[in-house]
Amino acid sequence: MTKYVYYFGGKKAEGSSKLKNLLGGKGAGLADMVNLGIPVPPGFTITTEVCTLYYNSGMKFPEGLKEQVIENIKRVEKEMGAVFGDPNNPLLFSVRSGARVSMPGMMDTVLNLGLNEKTVKGLAKKTNNERFAYDCYRRFVQMYGDVVLGLKPQSKDETDPFEDIIEAKKKERKIRLDMDLTVEDLKDLVKKFKALIKKRVGVEFPEDPYEQLWGAIGAVFKSWNNDRAIAYRELNNIPNDWGTAVNVQCMVFGNMGEDCGTGVAFTRDPATGENHFYGEYLLNAQGEDVVAGIRTPLPINKKQKGDKKDVKSLEEVMPDIYKQLLKVRDILEKNYKDMQDIEFTIQNNKLWMLQTRTGKRTAFAAFKIAVDMVKEGLIKKEDALMRVEPDMLNQLLRPIFDPKEKDKALKSGQMIARGLNAGPGAATGKVVFNAEDAEAWAARGEKVILVRIETSPEDIRGMNAAQGILTSRGGMTSHAALVARQMGKVCVAGCGDLDIDYKKKAIFVKGKTIKEGDFISIDGTTGEVFIGEIKTIPSEILRVLIDKTLKPEKSQVYQDFALLMSWADEVRRLGIRTNADEPKQASIAVAFGAEGIGLCRTEHMFFEGNRIDAVREMILADDLEGRKKALKKLLPMQKKDFIGIFKVMNGLPVTIRTLDPPLHEFLPHTEKEIKALAETTKIPYDKLSAKVASLHEANPMLGHRGCRLGIVYPEITEMQAQAIFEAACEVKKKGIDVKPEIMIPLVGDVAELAKQKEVVVGVANAVMKKYGMEIDYKIGTMIEIPRAAITADEIAKEAEFFSFGTNDLTQTTLGMSRDDAGKFLRFYVENGIYPYDPFQRIDEEGVGKLMKMGVDLGRKTRKNLKIGICGEHGGEPNSVEFCHRIGLDYVSCSPYRVTLAKLAAARAAIKEKAGKSKK
Amino acid sequence: MTKYVYYFGGKKAEGSSKLKNLLGGKGAGLADMVNLGIPVPPGFTITTEVCTLYYNSGMKFPEGLKEQVIENIKRVEKEMGAVFGDPNNPLLFSVRSGARVSMPGMMDTVLNLGLNEKTVKGLAKKTNNERFAYDCYRRFVQMYGDVVLGLKPQSKDETDPFEDIIEAKKKERKIRLDMDLTVEDLKDLVKKFKALIKKRVGVEFPEDPYEQLWGAIGAVFKSWNNDRAIAYRELNNIPNDWGTAVNVQCMVFGNMGEDCGTGVAFTRDPATGENHFYGEYLLNAQGEDVVAGIRTPLPINKKQKGDKKDVKSLEEVMPDIYKQLLKVRDILEKNYKDMQDIEFTIQNNKLWMLQTRTGKRTAFAAFKIAVDMVKEGLIKKEDALMRVEPDMLNQLLRPIFDPKEKDKALKSGQMIARGLNAGPGAATGKVVFNAEDAEAWAARGEKVILVRIETSPEDIRGMNAAQGILTSRGGMTSHAALVARQMGKVCVAGCGDLDIDYKKKAIFVKGKTIKEGDFISIDGTTGEVFIGEIKTIPSEILRVLIDKTLKPEKSQVYQDFALLMSWADEVRRLGIRTNADEPKQASIAVAFGAEGIGLCRTEHMFFEGNRIDAVREMILADDLEGRKKALKKLLPMQKKDFIGIFKVMNGLPVTIRTLDPPLHEFLPHTEKEIKALAETTKIPYDKLSAKVASLHEANPMLGHRGCRLGIVYPEITEMQAQAIFEAACEVKKKGIDVKPEIMIPLVGDVAELAKQKEVVVGVANAVMKKYGMEIDYKIGTMIEIPRAAITADEIAKEAEFFSFGTNDLTQTTLGMSRDDAGKFLRFYVENGIYPYDPFQRIDEEGVGKLMKMGVDLGRKTRKNLKIGICGEHGGEPNSVEFCHRIGLDYVSCSPYRVTLAKLAAARAAIKEKAGKSKK
């Protein structure tokens, strides 16, 4: 019989983190805590495997599950000395989801399960608190009705039907707060809830606790596939087939009185990474109250409270409990060797831990914690590298407000409120009040700040589309804060001074009104909120490395970053190059540590200044003579470009791609533009128009471009080669080393490469002879159409290096134009047809298989063939890892992604080593 | 030491047909004839291998060649009792090319080699004919100057400089014919020729015979890569690296008097295939005179002469020689078991054979000869199938003139001349007078007849572009006739009544004038030439099979065709299906023997009649409801289409592809069209225009099409499936068997197929339940993008069959849009970058490798996976053979290509068997 259920409680749990895939994150954490001697309410975990079986068998539970669940309930009963469904001594359960990785708030939960008309009385007697018991009962029926029985608002216009009943009751009783509802009121609410369920859903509310339990377990499994969970997984690349576990755990109550409470905490500061305990709590409350952001929670200790005098921290209110928590913090950090995010409940002065998991953190915090923990001897350098997700580097590089502009804004009174610094960075944009608007406005190119009272999982897409998120309610662990940190979004949360009116689409604050479409600026590092636009400037790291306006020793952020990157350099095997078309880009990349240029697109140079005139002259020429004349004009300009780049790169290899785009890209297309060009060129309009028409292509992506241009018009390649080699000689003459690598694009057959190589070698020899010097150069090719990968053994006979152009290779291998895929690609990803967007991350099964074939065939012919990648995938961490795995020599990415690629390369090397040592 | 030179002469030659690749066709034939005891002037063959070595070593002869050549010259000298370069008893040589396959007239030849100021006197003495000797000398210097020393017209406007000197001499001497030139005239001409060479080329004419010989050998090798030879190879798919052999042979003279002559003959009639000796000869002439078409030759025998009283056949003039020729014919046919094309020279009443090779023939002749030879017991059925090139079937199906219209034309006096029936079939078109015009006019869509006095190798492209070719000079073996037969072009040759004036661009005939651009009609089966257009009608075979206007027993052509096709059916393993979108096409294919439909494109049905309105309504609908409403209108129409097709196919499998093209293909694009549509649909112009714009795609080939449509709009697939299954049930109800195969296009990932399959299966079950019957159906997919081939193992989990869509697979694998490739593809083929056009013939190295991968991976998952091809390659013989080799189950092609594919499939099976029996 397969083991479907794992017990946790007493001195020892059946599971542990080793079974995380089976138990989910929450279940594994609970088991670990039990094993570490930390107080945890007993319970059991139904494995993720059951979820998969449930879906594969048409929503049926596997055989044997029932027996195992009942057996485990008996164990809890025994341990707690109470009985599930016993009217005199009832045991209550919470039923929660728990996937392999945390998906906060995405799936469903049922609390207080086991209550019915009989047990509620038992609970009242047992706790000697009738109001508490009926409040629990009211909450249970409401939650169960929503989550398990599906009684939800029927349209967008309808409000929550249960809340409507409560509101009506409060009106009737002329009271404002839930707390003012009496026992009789609560009993009446339960009755009304049940009646509504009967009427709308058509079923009686189940009295049998076991029936309640199975309903709740099924509902949790079902919630794995609700819309918001699917959207979340899509955004975070979580496979749909992982499934969720279900944790059934004995209830403890933080809302039984003033000696009760609940809270969440991080073992270190999740925003800055500083090594101090950081958390929030509420007295006399259930855990959902903290997380849902309904009441703004209080700081956990004095350090965090700062100079606020009107609030009391847990450290002050319950010093013993706080000390116990510090001990738990210590045990957990030593055990997990990472910052933990914990949930606890205090029931009648007793501390219970309900969850521990690796804490989400800002990029700043991630870097600091990783570096600190190495210094503290907790982890090794390799561990530190594995702790920092490459994408986090984007956050570290994110802009901040220009200090001068911000100062001005502060002085002119633009600062209107301060909230929690929930997501670092600075953002400015137009105010929108809901997620749909955020998406729509962003889609038309507007920068927006999403302003919400609080956010919910339904808002994820809007949050993603916005520059930043601002909420008036909720703490550092509210939904908005958690999700923003994870997305790397700027976020100010719980800014209570703001009065947000969705209907009027306005924020009222200190007598001022901010309307939809008005500009605001938010600083997620400080929590400040400003009216109007404030100019942003580069991050500290950029100011140290690129602008040189900040000294390295003045920036702790830079210090941590630089140290970690030096560890990455020690570990990685992949070289990191950059895609750069001009000296300025190249110098930024070099500052970030690029080890060469992997792609210099010569056509970008063709658009600059009045060069386009010469380019057009070349295209419009009637014959070879005319083309050569125009090319002669371009030669000195291209040569100048290359001189600039060679100087900056100072001996590092520079891969230069010959002309790639179809010629019509250089010509105007509208009648008006053509007329204008006719005037400047003195070419008759009709002739010009006919030329434009004759160059039109049905599918330009698959047209007359790449080496096909250089083959039909070898004079173009000739001019480019001449510019490259003359520039190389000039620069070398000045004592600077030069390593040009000439790359022929869109090769599909070795004969194409051979023809172009002949041209380049001819020019190279002539130029080197003229200058009387030798240049160390290579000639290679892009591998960017399937045929090139398939015939790589042939192509390697001529090519000294390969560079995978995965943008085009993806387009051709999938038969999918990136420009046109918008119409269906999102649908594909959302519906699980593709696990992810293949233009963002290399499609390993398809494109990747071709790449592997290309590498293997190429090296079969030429053992030391140098192979890289210069598509945009070169800066995407999963793709970098894939490139490492298939044995590429380097990846090339945009300058601002160089450090990200380095980190990803280091992590790939570490993973490989770990994999090997396992064998 | 490698053997570079092979001797032929005496009783035994060193080579034979077994060494054809090394000796070339001519060399092998000469060796064979020597071995068969047929009189051949002795000589030797320098192998094709030398040609390759020559090119690979920068135009140098390999070491040892010189010695071997000298040794063989000594053998000829000994055999002939004359000495090369001996002033008293000179031996003269011809130096000719000879590739593996015949490339008539494409490469260079030098005759009378060995003559100089001394030997010419010896020749005069030896032959006792000074004029003959100097005429030979004049011809030699002229030919050598042209071919070896490269003295050619310097521009298109210049006429041949040697001919100019001759013309001047004739003017000076006031004579008209070459024959009237005296010995002194000829001597003077030689002097002038040499002076011109010295002046223009800058070299003295070589007097040393050995120097002459090496120059000539080098010139022949060089001529392998002249423009026309390259063009010819391109047209005939002959690899560039085969090279040519050089045959150095003792000269014999057909122009030494009236007991001399020369001729060419076929062992059977090359036009009709009838089993009688067929040839032409000229008295007192050199062989080049016959082939070049300068003098129109005479019929070889009485049968051929017919009722012409003014000419004498060879049979009548030299009956002994004719008898000897008949014997040679007999020996050769028995030896080669195929129709031979022979060249002979009669010198002073002695017959010498100069060449034998497999004779080119019309398709009609090829079928007849193949079938006859099986009947005669000469060859086996398999041999017969290998004798008939599949492309020849196109000729057999070529139109003829509508008998009624032709009769009318005859009666109204439109028939203006009669020439030789050199290339069967009927053609009508506008008159053009040179090859460039033929190409240019054809390129803009005009049908043209190329009219030339005589054609030359430079005209090949123009001949290819024309509907037909008409010449006023030359016989059945002239260049025009040979090339036209090979190309399968309609050709009337040697129509002496026409007076063609290139300058005036006019034909003058019997007082009438036909100008450039006027229509003429030519009948290549009868030789008739008509003024004006005459309607053409289908060939005999089509009239038997399709129109049923001709009884099978009345058509010998059909009889031979049907018998041969029945043999093909016995042998082939590949199934042959057809691409057909409507019942009429399907019924034509069935008449040709198609065994099913391999591709029925449902979108073609969408364009018919007013269906497009419903299609547009569907596209323009704002929501699912609107789309469903429009689809409901389409349903009965599609259903009707399928009923028609199922009935015609009568139980044969019918592969139906779901909607494939992007939706914008169904919408208008110009402002005017959109306005018109706005009026009929009552949709505001702006909205309509916006919709059209929103559907625009940058690269429609890679856009929202294929299954991507059915996935985003499953209601379309649903409607199509419903139409298919309702039609199937209706037809089956009438007792006709139905085998639909639903094919999902553009699948790149198994998940796409799975999603669409779900829709189709759902509809199928519902419809079958409604009708209460079972339909035997399959669901499969196109393999038309690289990712599908790469992941075929996954896709085969869902697919019951694969069909390679090689049109799109070629476009994506090569990254090449067929619509746009015009700009460079021809350049690629002409310059040898591609060996052939990959859109015409499967690119085996690239696309083919992916196909093989697809087949292997697919069958790994599903052993009995049915695999076919439905791209246009399915009707191209080489591609059909490739499909056979990689194990496909069937090919599908257009109806008119079904028999061609059958024949190609049979030949592939025979080749495979032969290959296996070799092992």
PDB file of C-alpha atoms in Angstrom, chain B residues 60-150:
ATOM      1  CA  LYS B  60      47.875  21.891 -64.227  1.00  0.00           C
ATOM      2  CA  PHE B  61      48.124  18.454 -65.811  1.00  0.00           C
ATOM      3  CA  PRO B  62      49.055  15.681 -63.403  1.00  0.00           C
ATOM      4  CA  GLU B  63      52.499  14.217 -63.466  1.00  0.00           C
ATOM      5  CA  GLY B  64      52.896  11.224 -65.780  1.00  0.00           C
ATOM      6  CA  LEU B  65      50.068  12.261 -68.101  1.00  0.00           C
ATOM      7  CA  LYS B  66      52.476  13.509 -70.747  1.00  0.00           C
ATOM      8  CA  GLU B  67      54.310  10.217 -70.954  1.00  0.00           C
ATOM      9  CA  GLN B  68      51.099   8.224 -71.199  1.00  0.00           C
ATOM     10  CA  VAL B  69      49.740  10.445 -73.981  1.00  0.00           C
ATOM     11  CA  ILE B  70      52.940  10.166 -76.009  1.00  0.00           C
ATOM     12  CA  GLU B  71      52.963   6.406 -75.589  1.00  0.00           C
ATOM     13  CA  ASN B  72      49.395   6.177 -76.920  1.00  0.00           C
ATOM     14  CA  ILE B  73      50.135   8.468 -79.843  1.00  0.00           C
ATOM     15  CA  LYS B  74      52.868   6.038 -80.821  1.00  0.00           C
ATOM     16  CA  ARG B  75      50.296   3.208 -80.766  1.00  0.00           C
ATOM     17  CA  VAL B  76      47.953   5.144 -83.068  1.00  0.00           C
ATOM     18  CA  GLU B  77      50.869   6.005 -85.368  1.00  0.00           C
ATOM     19  CA  LYS B  78      51.795   2.348 -85.538  1.00  0.00           C
ATOM     20  CA  GLU B  79      48.243   1.224 -86.217  1.00  0.00           C
ATOM     21  CA  MET B  80      47.590   3.885 -88.871  1.00  0.00           C
ATOM     22  CA  GLY B  81      51.047   3.846 -90.452  1.00  0.00           C
ATOM     23  CA  ALA B  82      51.317   7.635 -90.185  1.00  0.00           C
ATOM     24  CA  VAL B  83      53.149   9.914 -87.814  1.00  0.00           C
ATOM     25  CA  PHE B  84      51.834  12.877 -85.807  1.00  0.00           C
ATOM     26  CA  GLY B  85      53.652  15.941 -87.148  1.00  0.00           C
ATOM     27  CA  ASP B  86      55.424  14.098 -89.942  1.00  0.00           C
ATOM     28  CA  PRO B  87      55.545  16.517 -92.909  1.00  0.00           C
ATOM     29  CA  ASN B  88      55.432  13.619 -95.369  1.00  0.00           C
ATOM     30  CA  ASN B  89      52.906  11.315 -93.796  1.00  0.00           C
ATOM     31  CA  PRO B  90      51.027  13.327 -91.214  1.00  0.00           C
ATOM     32  CA  LEU B  91      48.605  11.855 -88.685  1.00  0.00           C
ATOM     33  CA  LEU B  92      45.770  14.205 -87.704  1.00  0.00           C
ATOM     34  CA  PHE B  93      43.648  14.059 -84.586  1.00  0.00           C
ATOM     35  CA  SER B  94      40.300  15.196 -83.387  1.00  0.00           C
ATOM     36  CA  VAL B  95      40.161  16.269 -79.754  1.00  0.00           C
ATOM     37  CA  ARG B  96      36.690  15.989 -78.207  1.00  0.00           C
ATOM     38  CA  SER B  97      35.080  16.184 -74.843  1.00  0.00           C
ATOM     39  CA  GLY B  98      33.103  13.287 -73.403  1.00  0.00           C
ATOM     40  CA  ALA B  99      31.363  13.532 -70.041  1.00  0.00           C
ATOM     41  CA  ARG B 100      29.662  10.697 -68.181  1.00  0.00           C
ATOM     42  CA  VAL B 101      26.373  11.786 -69.631  1.00  0.00           C
ATOM     43  CA  SER B 102      25.948  13.413 -72.987  1.00  0.00           C
ATOM     44  CA  MET B 103      25.981  17.213 -72.972  1.00  0.00           C
ATOM     45  CA  PRO B 104      25.495  17.769 -76.704  1.00  0.00           C
ATOM     46  CA  GLY B 105      27.351  20.764 -78.070  1.00  0.00           C
ATOM     47  CA  MET B 106      28.040  22.239 -74.659  1.00  0.00           C
ATOM     48  CA  MET B 107      31.791  21.704 -74.624  1.00  0.00           C
ATOM     49  CA  ASP B 108      34.534  22.340 -77.121  1.00  0.00           C
ATOM     50  CA  THR B 109      36.028  20.262 -79.889  1.00  0.00           C
ATOM     51  CA  VAL B 110      39.089  20.728 -82.074  1.00  0.00           C
ATOM     52  CA  LEU B 111      39.358  18.919 -85.407  1.00  0.00           C
ATOM     53  CA  ASN B 112      42.173  18.433 -87.889  1.00  0.00           C
ATOM     54  CA  LEU B 113      44.747  18.912 -85.155  1.00  0.00           C
ATOM     55  CA  GLY B 114      48.332  18.358 -86.205  1.00  0.00           C
ATOM     56  CA  LEU B 115      48.244  20.580 -89.277  1.00  0.00           C
ATOM     57  CA  ASN B 116      50.881  23.247 -89.754  1.00  0.00           C
ATOM     58  CA  GLU B 117      52.665  24.881 -92.664  1.00  0.00           C
ATOM     59  CA  LYS B 118      54.628  21.669 -93.275  1.00  0.00           C
ATOM     60  CA  THR B 119      52.121  18.934 -92.578  1.00  0.00           C
ATOM     61  CA  VAL B 120      49.444  20.630 -94.651  1.00  0.00           C
ATOM     62  CA  LYS B 121      51.657  20.069 -97.637  1.00  0.00           C
ATOM     63  CA  GLY B 122      52.097  16.425 -96.674  1.00  0.00           C
ATOM     64  CA  LEU B 123      48.336  16.044 -96.362  1.00  0.00           C
ATOM     65  CA  ALA B 124      47.866  17.608 -99.800  1.00  0.00           C
ATOM     66  CA  LYS B 125      50.316  15.179-101.264  1.00  0.00           C
ATOM     67  CA  LYS B 126      48.952  12.151 -99.424  1.00  0.00           C
ATOM     68  CA  THR B 127      45.338  12.858-100.420  1.00  0.00           C
ATOM     69  CA  ASN B 128      46.334  14.267-103.732  1.00  0.00           C
ATOM     70  CA  ASN B 129      43.909  17.091-102.978  1.00  0.00           C
ATOM     71  CA  GLU B 130      45.513  20.417-102.191  1.00  0.00           C
ATOM     72  CA  ARG B 131      42.251  22.248-101.878  1.00  0.00           C
ATOM     73  CA  PHE B 132      40.971  19.703 -99.345  1.00  0.00           C
ATOM     74  CA  ALA B 133      44.189  19.995 -97.337  1.00  0.00           C
ATOM     75  CA  TYR B 134      44.051  23.776 -97.181  1.00  0.00           C
ATOM     76  CA  ASP B 135      40.337  23.748 -96.466  1.00  0.00           C
ATOM     77  CA  CYS B 136      41.153  21.491 -93.474  1.00  0.00           C
ATOM     78  CA  TYR B 137      43.953  23.812 -92.474  1.00  0.00           C
ATOM     79  CA  ARG B 138      41.709  26.871 -92.738  1.00  0.00           C
ATOM     80  CA  ARG B 139      39.064  25.157 -90.582  1.00  0.00           C
ATOM     81  CA  PHE B 140      41.684  24.039 -88.046  1.00  0.00           C
ATOM     82  CA  VAL B 141      43.247  27.472 -87.597  1.00  0.00           C
ATOM     83  CA  GLN B 142      39.813  29.033 -87.291  1.00  0.00           C
ATOM     84  CA  MET B 143      38.600  26.446 -84.756  1.00  0.00           C
ATOM     85  CA  TYR B 144      41.819  26.466 -82.760  1.00  0.00           C
ATOM     86  CA  GLY B 145      41.868  30.246 -82.734  1.00  0.00           C
ATOM     87  CA  ASP B 146      38.366  30.306 -81.391  1.00  0.00           C
ATOM     88  CA  VAL B 147      38.365  27.369 -78.988  1.00  0.00           C
ATOM     89  CA  VAL B 148      41.905  27.231 -77.685  1.00  0.00           C
ATOM     90  CA  LEU B 149      43.233  30.753 -78.167  1.00  0.00           C
ATOM     91  CA  GLY B 150      39.943  32.387 -77.306  1.00  0.00           C
TER      92      GLY B 150
END
